[in-house]
Coordinates of C-alpha atoms in Angstrom, one line a residue:
Chain A
M22 CA 111.2 84.6 110.9
A23 CA 110.8 88.0 112.4
Q24 CA 111.1 88.6 116.1
N25 CA 107.7 88.4 117.9
I26 CA 108.3 91.0 120.5
Y27 CA 104.7 92.1 120.6
D28 CA 103.7 88.8 122.2
D29 CA 106.2 89.4 125.0
A30 CA 103.9 90.2 128.0
T31 CA 105.9 93.2 129.3
F32 CA 106.3 94.7 125.8
F33 CA 102.6 94.1 125.0
A34 CA 101.6 95.8 128.3
G35 CA 103.8 98.8 127.6
Y36 CA 102.7 99.1 124.0
S37 CA 99.1 98.9 124.9
Q38 CA 99.4 102.1 126.9
F39 CA 100.3 104.3 123.9
P40 CA 97.6 106.8 122.9
R41 CA 97.5 105.3 119.4
S42 CA 97.1 101.8 121.0
R43 CA 94.2 102.9 123.1
E44 CA 92.5 105.5 120.9
G45 CA 93.4 104.2 117.4
L46 CA 93.8 106.3 114.3
A47 CA 92.6 109.5 115.9
A48 CA 95.7 109.6 118.2
A49 CA 98.1 109.0 115.3
G50 CA 99.4 112.4 114.2
E51 CA 100.4 111.1 110.7
W52 CA 97.0 109.5 110.0
P53 CA 95.5 112.5 108.2
A54 CA 98.4 112.7 105.9
L55 CA 98.4 108.9 105.3
R56 CA 94.6 108.8 104.8
A57 CA 95.0 111.5 102.1
M58 CA 97.3 109.2 100.2
L59 CA 94.8 106.3 100.1
P60 CA 92.3 105.7 97.3
P61 CA 88.6 105.9 98.1
I62 CA 88.1 102.8 100.3
A63 CA 84.6 101.7 99.5
G64 CA 84.4 98.6 97.5
L65 CA 88.1 97.8 97.7
R66 CA 89.7 94.5 98.8
V67 CA 92.1 95.5 101.5
L68 CA 95.1 93.8 103.2
D69 CA 96.7 95.4 106.3
L70 CA 100.3 94.2 106.9
G71 CA 101.0 94.3 110.6
C72 CA 97.5 95.2 111.6
G73 CA 98.1 95.3 115.3
F74 CA 94.9 96.2 117.2
G75 CA 93.0 96.5 113.9
A76 CA 92.4 100.2 113.9
F77 CA 92.9 100.5 110.1
C78 CA 91.0 97.3 109.4
R79 CA 88.0 98.7 111.3
W80 CA 88.3 102.0 109.5
A81 CA 88.3 100.2 106.1
A82 CA 85.4 97.9 107.0
E83 CA 83.3 100.8 108.3
G84 CA 84.2 102.7 105.1
G85 CA 82.6 100.0 103.0
A86 CA 85.7 98.0 101.8
A87 CA 84.6 94.9 100.0
K88 CA 87.0 92.7 101.9
V89 CA 89.4 93.3 104.8
V90 CA 92.2 91.1 105.9
G91 CA 94.6 92.0 108.7
I92 CA 97.7 89.9 109.3
D93 CA 100.1 90.2 112.2
L94 CA 102.7 88.1 113.9
S95 CA 101.4 88.7 117.4
E96 CA 98.5 86.5 118.6
R97 CA 98.0 88.9 121.5
M98 CA 97.4 91.8 119.2
L99 CA 95.1 89.8 116.9
E100 CA 93.1 88.7 119.9
T101 CA 92.6 92.3 121.0
A102 CA 91.8 93.3 117.4
R103 CA 89.0 90.7 117.2
Q104 CA 87.6 91.9 120.5
R105 CA 87.5 95.4 119.2
S106 CA 85.9 94.5 115.9
P107 CA 82.6 92.8 116.9
G108 CA 80.2 92.3 114.0
L109 CA 82.7 93.7 111.4
P110 CA 83.5 91.6 108.4
I111 CA 87.3 91.5 109.0
R112 CA 89.5 88.4 108.8
Y113 CA 92.4 88.6 111.3
Q114 CA 95.1 86.1 110.5
P115 CA 98.5 85.3 112.1
A116 CA 101.3 85.7 109.7
D117 CA 104.9 86.7 109.5
L118 CA 105.6 89.7 107.2
D119 CA 108.9 88.0 106.2
D120 CA 107.2 85.0 104.5
F121 CA 103.4 85.3 104.5
E122 CA 101.4 83.8 101.7
L123 CA 97.8 84.3 100.8
P124 CA 97.4 81.8 97.9
G125 CA 94.6 82.6 95.5
E126 CA 93.8 86.0 97.0
N127 CA 94.0 89.4 95.3
F128 CA 93.8 92.9 96.7
D129 CA 93.2 96.4 95.5
L130 CA 95.0 98.0 98.4
V131 CA 97.8 96.8 100.6
F132 CA 98.3 99.0 103.6
S133 CA 100.8 98.9 106.4
S134 CA 101.4 101.2 109.4
L135 CA 104.8 101.3 111.1
A136 CA 105.5 97.6 110.4
V137 CA 107.9 97.4 107.5
H138 CA 110.9 98.5 109.5
Y139 CA 110.5 95.1 111.3
V140 CA 111.0 93.3 107.9
A141 CA 114.5 92.2 107.1
D142 CA 114.1 92.0 103.3
F143 CA 112.1 94.9 101.9
D144 CA 112.8 94.0 98.3
A145 CA 111.2 90.6 98.9
L146 CA 108.2 92.3 100.6
C147 CA 107.7 94.5 97.6
A148 CA 107.7 91.5 95.3
R149 CA 105.2 89.7 97.6
V150 CA 102.9 92.8 97.8
R151 CA 103.0 93.3 94.0
N152 CA 102.0 89.7 93.4
L153 CA 99.0 90.2 95.7
L154 CA 97.9 93.4 94.1
V155 CA 95.8 93.6 90.9
D156 CA 97.2 95.8 88.2
G157 CA 96.6 99.4 89.2
G158 CA 96.3 98.5 92.9
K159 CA 98.0 100.6 95.6
F160 CA 100.6 100.0 98.2
V161 CA 100.4 102.7 100.9
F162 CA 102.5 102.4 104.0
S163 CA 104.3 104.2 106.8
M164 CA 107.6 103.3 108.4
E165 CA 110.1 104.8 110.8
H166 CA 112.0 107.5 108.9
P167 CA 115.6 106.4 108.4
I168 CA 116.9 109.5 110.1
Y169 CA 115.2 108.2 113.2
A170 CA 116.0 104.6 112.6
A171 CA 119.7 104.9 111.6
R172 CA 121.0 104.7 115.2
A173 CA 120.0 101.7 117.3
N174 CA 118.8 104.0 120.0
P175 CA 117.7 107.5 119.1
E176 CA 119.4 110.3 121.0
W177 CA 119.3 114.0 121.3
T178 CA 122.3 116.2 122.0
L179 CA 122.9 119.9 122.4
D180 CA 124.5 121.8 119.6
S181 CA 127.2 124.5 120.0
A182 CA 124.4 127.1 120.5
G183 CA 122.8 125.0 123.2
N184 CA 119.8 124.0 121.1
R185 CA 118.5 120.4 120.9
A186 CA 119.7 118.5 117.9
F187 CA 119.0 114.9 116.9
S188 CA 122.0 112.6 116.5
V189 CA 122.5 110.8 113.2
S190 CA 125.2 108.2 112.7
N191 CA 125.7 105.1 110.6
Y192 CA 123.0 106.4 108.2
L193 CA 124.6 104.8 105.2
S194 CA 125.0 101.4 107.0
E195 CA 121.8 99.6 106.4
G196 CA 120.7 96.6 108.3
E197 CA 119.6 95.3 111.7
R198 CA 119.4 97.5 114.7
L199 CA 118.8 96.2 118.2
T200 CA 117.0 99.0 120.0
D201 CA 115.6 99.5 123.5
W202 CA 112.0 100.5 123.0
I203 CA 109.6 99.4 125.7
A204 CA 111.7 96.3 126.0
S205 CA 115.4 95.9 125.4
G206 CA 116.7 94.1 122.3
V207 CA 113.9 94.9 119.9
V208 CA 115.0 94.0 116.4
K209 CA 114.3 96.5 113.6
H210 CA 115.9 97.2 110.3
H211 CA 117.3 100.5 109.0
R212 CA 117.1 101.2 105.3
L213 CA 117.5 104.3 103.2
I214 CA 114.7 106.2 101.5
S215 CA 116.6 105.5 98.3
T216 CA 116.5 101.8 98.9
C217 CA 112.8 101.8 99.6
I218 CA 112.1 103.8 96.4
N219 CA 114.4 101.7 94.2
N220 CA 113.0 98.5 95.6
L221 CA 109.5 99.6 94.8
H222 CA 110.4 100.5 91.3
G223 CA 112.3 97.3 90.8
N224 CA 109.2 95.3 91.7
G225 CA 106.8 97.0 89.3
F226 CA 105.6 99.9 91.4
R227 CA 105.3 103.6 90.4
L228 CA 105.8 106.1 93.2
D229 CA 102.7 108.2 93.6
W230 CA 103.5 110.3 96.7
I231 CA 106.1 110.4 99.5
D232 CA 105.8 112.4 102.7
E233 CA 108.5 112.9 105.3
W234 CA 105.8 113.6 107.8
G235 CA 105.9 116.4 110.3
P236 CA 103.0 117.9 112.3
S237 CA 100.9 120.7 110.9
D238 CA 100.8 124.1 112.8
A239 CA 97.4 123.1 114.1
Q240 CA 98.7 119.8 115.4
L241 CA 101.7 121.5 117.0
A242 CA 99.4 124.0 118.7
A243 CA 97.4 121.1 120.2
H244 CA 100.5 118.9 121.0
P245 CA 103.5 121.2 121.8
L246 CA 105.7 118.2 122.4
W247 CA 105.4 117.2 118.8
I248 CA 108.0 119.9 118.0
D249 CA 110.5 117.0 118.0
D250 CA 108.9 115.8 114.8
R251 CA 109.7 119.1 113.2
L252 CA 113.4 119.0 114.3
R253 CA 113.8 115.5 112.9
P254 CA 111.4 113.3 111.0
L255 CA 109.9 110.3 112.8
F256 CA 107.8 108.8 110.0
L257 CA 108.1 108.3 106.3
L258 CA 104.8 107.8 104.3
I259 CA 104.8 106.3 100.8
A260 CA 102.1 105.6 98.3
A261 CA 102.9 103.5 95.2
G262 CA 100.8 102.2 92.4
A263 CA 101.2 98.7 90.9
D264 CA 102.0 99.3 87.3
S265 CA 100.1 97.3 84.7
P266 CA 102.4 95.1 82.6
G267 CA 101.5 97.3 79.6
S268 CA 103.1 100.3 81.2
A269 CA 106.6 98.8 81.6
R270 CA 109.2 101.4 82.7
A271 CA 112.1 102.4 80.5
Chain B
M18 CA 117.9 136.3 91.3
A19 CA 120.1 133.9 93.1
Q20 CA 123.1 135.1 95.2
N21 CA 126.3 135.2 93.0
I22 CA 128.7 134.2 95.7
Y23 CA 131.0 132.4 93.3
D24 CA 132.0 135.7 91.7
D25 CA 133.1 137.0 95.1
A26 CA 136.9 137.1 94.8
T27 CA 137.6 135.5 98.2
F28 CA 135.0 132.8 97.8
F29 CA 136.2 132.0 94.3
A30 CA 139.8 131.7 95.5
G31 CA 138.8 129.3 98.2
Y32 CA 136.5 127.3 96.0
S33 CA 139.2 127.0 93.4
Q34 CA 141.4 125.1 95.9
F35 CA 139.0 122.1 96.3
P36 CA 140.3 118.9 94.8
R37 CA 137.2 118.7 92.6
S38 CA 137.8 122.3 91.4
R39 CA 141.4 121.5 90.4
E40 CA 141.1 117.9 89.3
G41 CA 137.5 117.7 88.0
L42 CA 135.3 114.7 88.0
A43 CA 138.0 112.2 89.0
A44 CA 138.2 114.0 92.4
A45 CA 134.5 113.8 93.0
G46 CA 133.7 110.7 95.1
E47 CA 130.1 110.6 93.9
W48 CA 130.9 110.8 90.2
P49 CA 131.0 107.1 89.5
A50 CA 127.6 106.7 91.0
L51 CA 126.2 109.7 89.2
R52 CA 127.8 108.6 85.9
A53 CA 126.1 105.2 86.2
M54 CA 122.7 107.1 86.3
L55 CA 123.4 108.8 83.0
P56 CA 122.2 107.6 79.6
P57 CA 124.9 106.9 77.0
I58 CA 126.2 110.4 76.2
A59 CA 127.2 110.0 72.5
G60 CA 124.8 111.9 70.2
L61 CA 122.9 113.6 73.0
R62 CA 122.1 117.3 73.3
V63 CA 123.2 118.2 76.8
L64 CA 122.5 121.1 79.2
D65 CA 124.5 121.5 82.4
L66 CA 122.9 123.7 85.0
G67 CA 125.5 125.4 87.2
C68 CA 128.4 124.1 85.1
G69 CA 131.1 125.7 87.2
F70 CA 134.5 125.0 85.7
G71 CA 133.0 122.9 83.0
A72 CA 134.2 119.5 84.0
F73 CA 131.0 117.7 83.1
C74 CA 130.6 119.7 79.9
R75 CA 134.1 118.6 78.8
W76 CA 133.3 115.0 79.7
A77 CA 130.1 115.2 77.6
A78 CA 131.8 116.8 74.6
E79 CA 134.7 114.4 74.7
G80 CA 132.2 111.5 74.9
G81 CA 130.6 112.6 71.7
A82 CA 127.6 114.6 72.8
A83 CA 125.9 116.3 69.8
K84 CA 125.6 119.6 71.6
V85 CA 126.8 120.8 75.0
V86 CA 125.6 124.0 76.7
G87 CA 126.8 124.9 80.2
I88 CA 125.1 127.7 82.1
D89 CA 126.3 129.3 85.3
L90 CA 125.7 132.6 87.2
S91 CA 129.4 133.1 87.8
E92 CA 131.3 134.9 85.1
R93 CA 134.6 134.0 86.8
M94 CA 133.7 130.3 86.6
L95 CA 132.6 130.5 83.0
E96 CA 135.9 132.2 82.1
T97 CA 137.9 129.4 83.7
A98 CA 135.6 126.8 82.1
R99 CA 136.4 128.4 78.7
Q100 CA 140.1 128.4 79.3
R101 CA 140.0 124.7 80.3
S102 CA 138.0 123.7 77.2
P103 CA 140.1 124.8 74.2
G104 CA 138.8 123.4 70.9
L105 CA 135.8 121.7 72.4
P106 CA 132.4 122.4 71.0
I107 CA 130.9 123.7 74.2
R108 CA 128.8 126.8 74.6
Y109 CA 129.2 128.4 78.1
Q110 CA 126.6 131.0 78.8
P111 CA 125.9 133.2 81.9
A112 CA 122.4 132.5 83.3
D113 CA 120.6 132.4 86.6
L114 CA 119.1 129.0 87.5
D115 CA 116.2 130.9 89.0
D116 CA 115.0 132.3 85.8
F117 CA 117.0 131.2 82.8
E118 CA 115.5 130.8 79.4
L119 CA 116.8 129.0 76.3
P120 CA 114.2 129.8 73.7
G121 CA 113.8 127.4 70.8
E122 CA 116.3 124.9 72.2
N123 CA 115.7 121.3 73.2
F124 CA 117.8 118.8 75.1
D125 CA 118.0 115.1 75.6
L126 CA 119.7 115.4 78.9
V127 CA 119.7 118.1 81.6
F128 CA 122.5 117.5 84.1
S129 CA 123.3 119.4 87.3
S130 CA 126.0 118.8 89.9
L131 CA 125.5 120.3 93.4
A132 CA 123.7 123.4 92.2
V133 CA 120.0 123.0 92.7
H134 CA 120.3 123.6 96.5
Y135 CA 121.1 127.2 95.5
V136 CA 117.7 127.4 93.7
A137 CA 114.9 128.9 95.7
D138 CA 112.0 127.4 93.8
F139 CA 112.7 123.7 92.8
D140 CA 109.2 123.2 91.6
A141 CA 109.7 126.0 89.0
L142 CA 113.0 124.6 88.1
C143 CA 111.5 121.2 87.4
A144 CA 108.9 122.8 85.1
R145 CA 111.6 124.7 83.3
V146 CA 113.7 121.6 82.8
R147 CA 110.7 119.6 81.6
N148 CA 110.0 122.2 79.0
L149 CA 113.6 122.0 77.7
L150 CA 113.6 118.3 77.5
V151 CA 112.2 116.2 74.7
D152 CA 109.8 113.5 75.6
G153 CA 111.8 110.6 77.1
G154 CA 114.7 112.9 77.9
K155 CA 116.5 112.6 81.3
F156 CA 117.1 115.0 84.2
V157 CA 120.1 113.7 86.3
F158 CA 121.3 115.8 89.2
S159 CA 123.1 115.8 92.5
M160 CA 122.4 118.1 95.4
E161 CA 123.3 118.5 99.1
H162 CA 121.5 115.8 101.0
P163 CA 118.8 117.4 103.2
I164 CA 120.3 115.7 106.3
Y165 CA 123.4 117.8 105.6
A166 CA 121.5 120.9 104.5
A167 CA 118.9 121.1 107.2
R168 CA 121.0 123.1 109.6
A169 CA 122.5 126.4 108.4
N170 CA 125.9 125.2 109.5
P171 CA 126.7 121.5 109.8
E172 CA 127.9 120.4 113.1
W173 CA 129.1 117.2 114.7
T174 CA 128.6 116.3 118.4
L175 CA 129.5 113.4 120.6
D176 CA 126.8 111.0 121.6
S177 CA 126.4 109.5 125.0
A178 CA 128.9 106.7 124.1
G179 CA 131.5 109.3 123.0
N180 CA 131.1 108.6 119.3
R181 CA 130.8 111.3 116.7
A182 CA 127.2 112.0 115.5
F183 CA 125.9 114.5 113.1
S184 CA 123.4 117.0 114.3
V185 CA 120.1 117.3 112.6
S186 CA 117.6 120.0 113.5
N187 CA 114.9 122.0 111.7
Y188 CA 114.7 119.2 109.2
L189 CA 111.0 119.7 108.5
S190 CA 111.4 123.4 108.1
E191 CA 112.2 124.0 104.5
G192 CA 113.6 127.2 103.1
E193 CA 116.6 129.5 103.0
R194 CA 119.7 128.8 105.0
L195 CA 122.5 131.3 105.5
T196 CA 125.6 129.2 105.9
D197 CA 129.3 129.9 106.4
W198 CA 131.1 127.9 103.7
I199 CA 134.3 129.4 102.4
A200 CA 132.6 132.8 102.9
S201 CA 130.0 133.8 105.5
G202 CA 126.4 134.3 104.5
V203 CA 126.2 131.9 101.6
V204 CA 122.6 131.4 100.7
K205 CA 121.3 128.0 100.0
H206 CA 117.9 126.3 100.3
H207 CA 117.0 123.2 102.3
R208 CA 114.3 121.0 100.9
L209 CA 113.1 117.5 101.7
I210 CA 113.7 114.5 99.6
S211 CA 109.9 114.1 99.5
T212 CA 109.5 117.6 98.1
C213 CA 112.1 116.9 95.4
I214 CA 110.4 113.7 94.3
N215 CA 106.8 115.1 94.5
N216 CA 107.9 118.2 92.5
L217 CA 109.5 116.0 89.8
H218 CA 106.3 113.9 89.6
G219 CA 104.2 117.0 89.5
N220 CA 106.1 118.3 86.5
G221 CA 105.8 115.2 84.3
F222 CA 108.9 113.3 85.5
R223 CA 109.1 109.7 86.4
L224 CA 111.8 108.8 89.0
D225 CA 114.3 106.4 87.5
W226 CA 116.8 106.0 90.4
I227 CA 117.7 107.7 93.6
D228 CA 121.0 107.4 95.5
E229 CA 121.7 108.7 99.0
W230 CA 125.3 108.5 98.1
G231 CA 128.0 107.1 100.4
P232 CA 131.6 106.0 99.6
S233 CA 132.3 102.5 98.5
D234 CA 134.6 100.3 100.6
A235 CA 137.3 100.9 98.0
Q236 CA 136.8 104.6 98.1
L237 CA 136.9 104.5 101.9
A238 CA 140.2 102.6 101.9
A239 CA 141.7 105.2 99.6
H240 CA 140.2 108.2 101.5
P241 CA 139.7 107.3 105.2
L242 CA 138.3 110.7 106.0
W243 CA 135.3 110.0 103.8
I244 CA 134.0 107.9 106.8
D245 CA 132.0 111.1 107.5
D246 CA 129.9 110.3 104.4
R247 CA 129.0 106.9 105.9
L248 CA 127.9 108.4 109.2
R249 CA 125.6 111.0 107.5
P250 CA 124.9 111.4 103.8
L251 CA 126.4 114.5 102.1
F252 CA 124.9 114.1 98.6
L253 CA 121.6 113.0 97.1
L254 CA 121.7 111.8 93.4
I255 CA 118.5 111.6 91.4
A256 CA 117.7 110.5 87.8
A257 CA 114.3 111.2 86.4
G258 CA 112.8 110.6 83.0
A259 CA 110.6 113.1 81.2
D260 CA 107.4 111.2 80.6
S261 CA 105.8 111.5 77.2
P262 CA 102.4 113.1 77.2
G263 CA 101.0 109.7 76.2
S264 CA 102.1 108.1 79.5
A265 CA 100.2 110.3 81.8
R266 CA 100.3 109.2 85.4
A267 CA 97.2 108.1 87.3

């Protein structure tokens, strides 16, 4: 079972103060890029893995999705999500991304924002997602970029010219990282881009698009501090299609 | 036209001293992983982009490839390649990876070792390679990993705990880098993993396997200094298949 740090009162209070926690998708710099990787949402059956406060679920429901299910380990987050979604046909359901089951259900789109780096076994997650998707369905997700996630605690240094540089170490050593983010001892998992891609392929997905996201010039003009996200990538965005059995790979 | 630094006498002399320059594939730590990504070589028509001293061409010819062509910008390297390949049916040919043409020829495998980071336009290279490959052919190549190539000159620092860390900066800013490697002012090109993958897909390739290579435990035991390649990746290995027109992507 994954660590349920989001139900820790102190963590929850801290997390709730982030712009994206208060303002939703509009405050997430990577959202325009991630949105562009999504299929047209109207009519789709949508599952959000690690739905948090429900921002994506609301966007999908308001966009005419045929069915919207959001799962999350944190009861506190689901409670807030429900409060923020009055009258919207969204089902919020507590579940652990490490072992959730939704028997008898199928989806056209499985989405996840910044949650899969909490999952210990990404290969198993890919298999689970593939089984929930109809043939031709899409799995679109974001995660911490491994350059950012390689160290337990991210750190900047100065290079020999006195410029800020981001420290990378233990990049090739995948596995658990205990990081201090809002609270101390938050458990996340570092994995390579190559592992993500090969796991997707191994579970019947075809990679559609991948984006080592960085801010656009317009975003940088509006948010000068986002220059950090040009120096080193913070997020990795991936869109993959669930191959039909008839299109087996060589 | 690409910079022809390998024909610079000083650079050439320095490059010639590297273990992999003198001993060939056996001295290249990533070779076992790259070899595992290749199709069985016997009977294939093979093109090596940036063949250098011809180590891979000889391996392919000795393995029974039906045809082996190695192209390189450096006349010095091709001359050495020819000297090292007596009696082998290999055609070594001077050509610039930025604009080479091989009219009327087709290949089953296009290979490239540590050369594509000298190419300014990877998208155009993918198109050129796709046109040379038969349907179902393979493009297997290695390149500098962008974590390594992001800075003009790679640099280690010490983190707050006093441990070595590799400096990453300007990762999201793709383009030319002037680096000091053997000689000063060597021109190479930094591009993201995501760009490589999306360019391959956009030119009719299907990604088969990707490896952010690091040394195995056995390699590390034999070469303790290769620990650097665990802390930050040096090489990126990619195998892609040339889709047939009938398997068009969604």
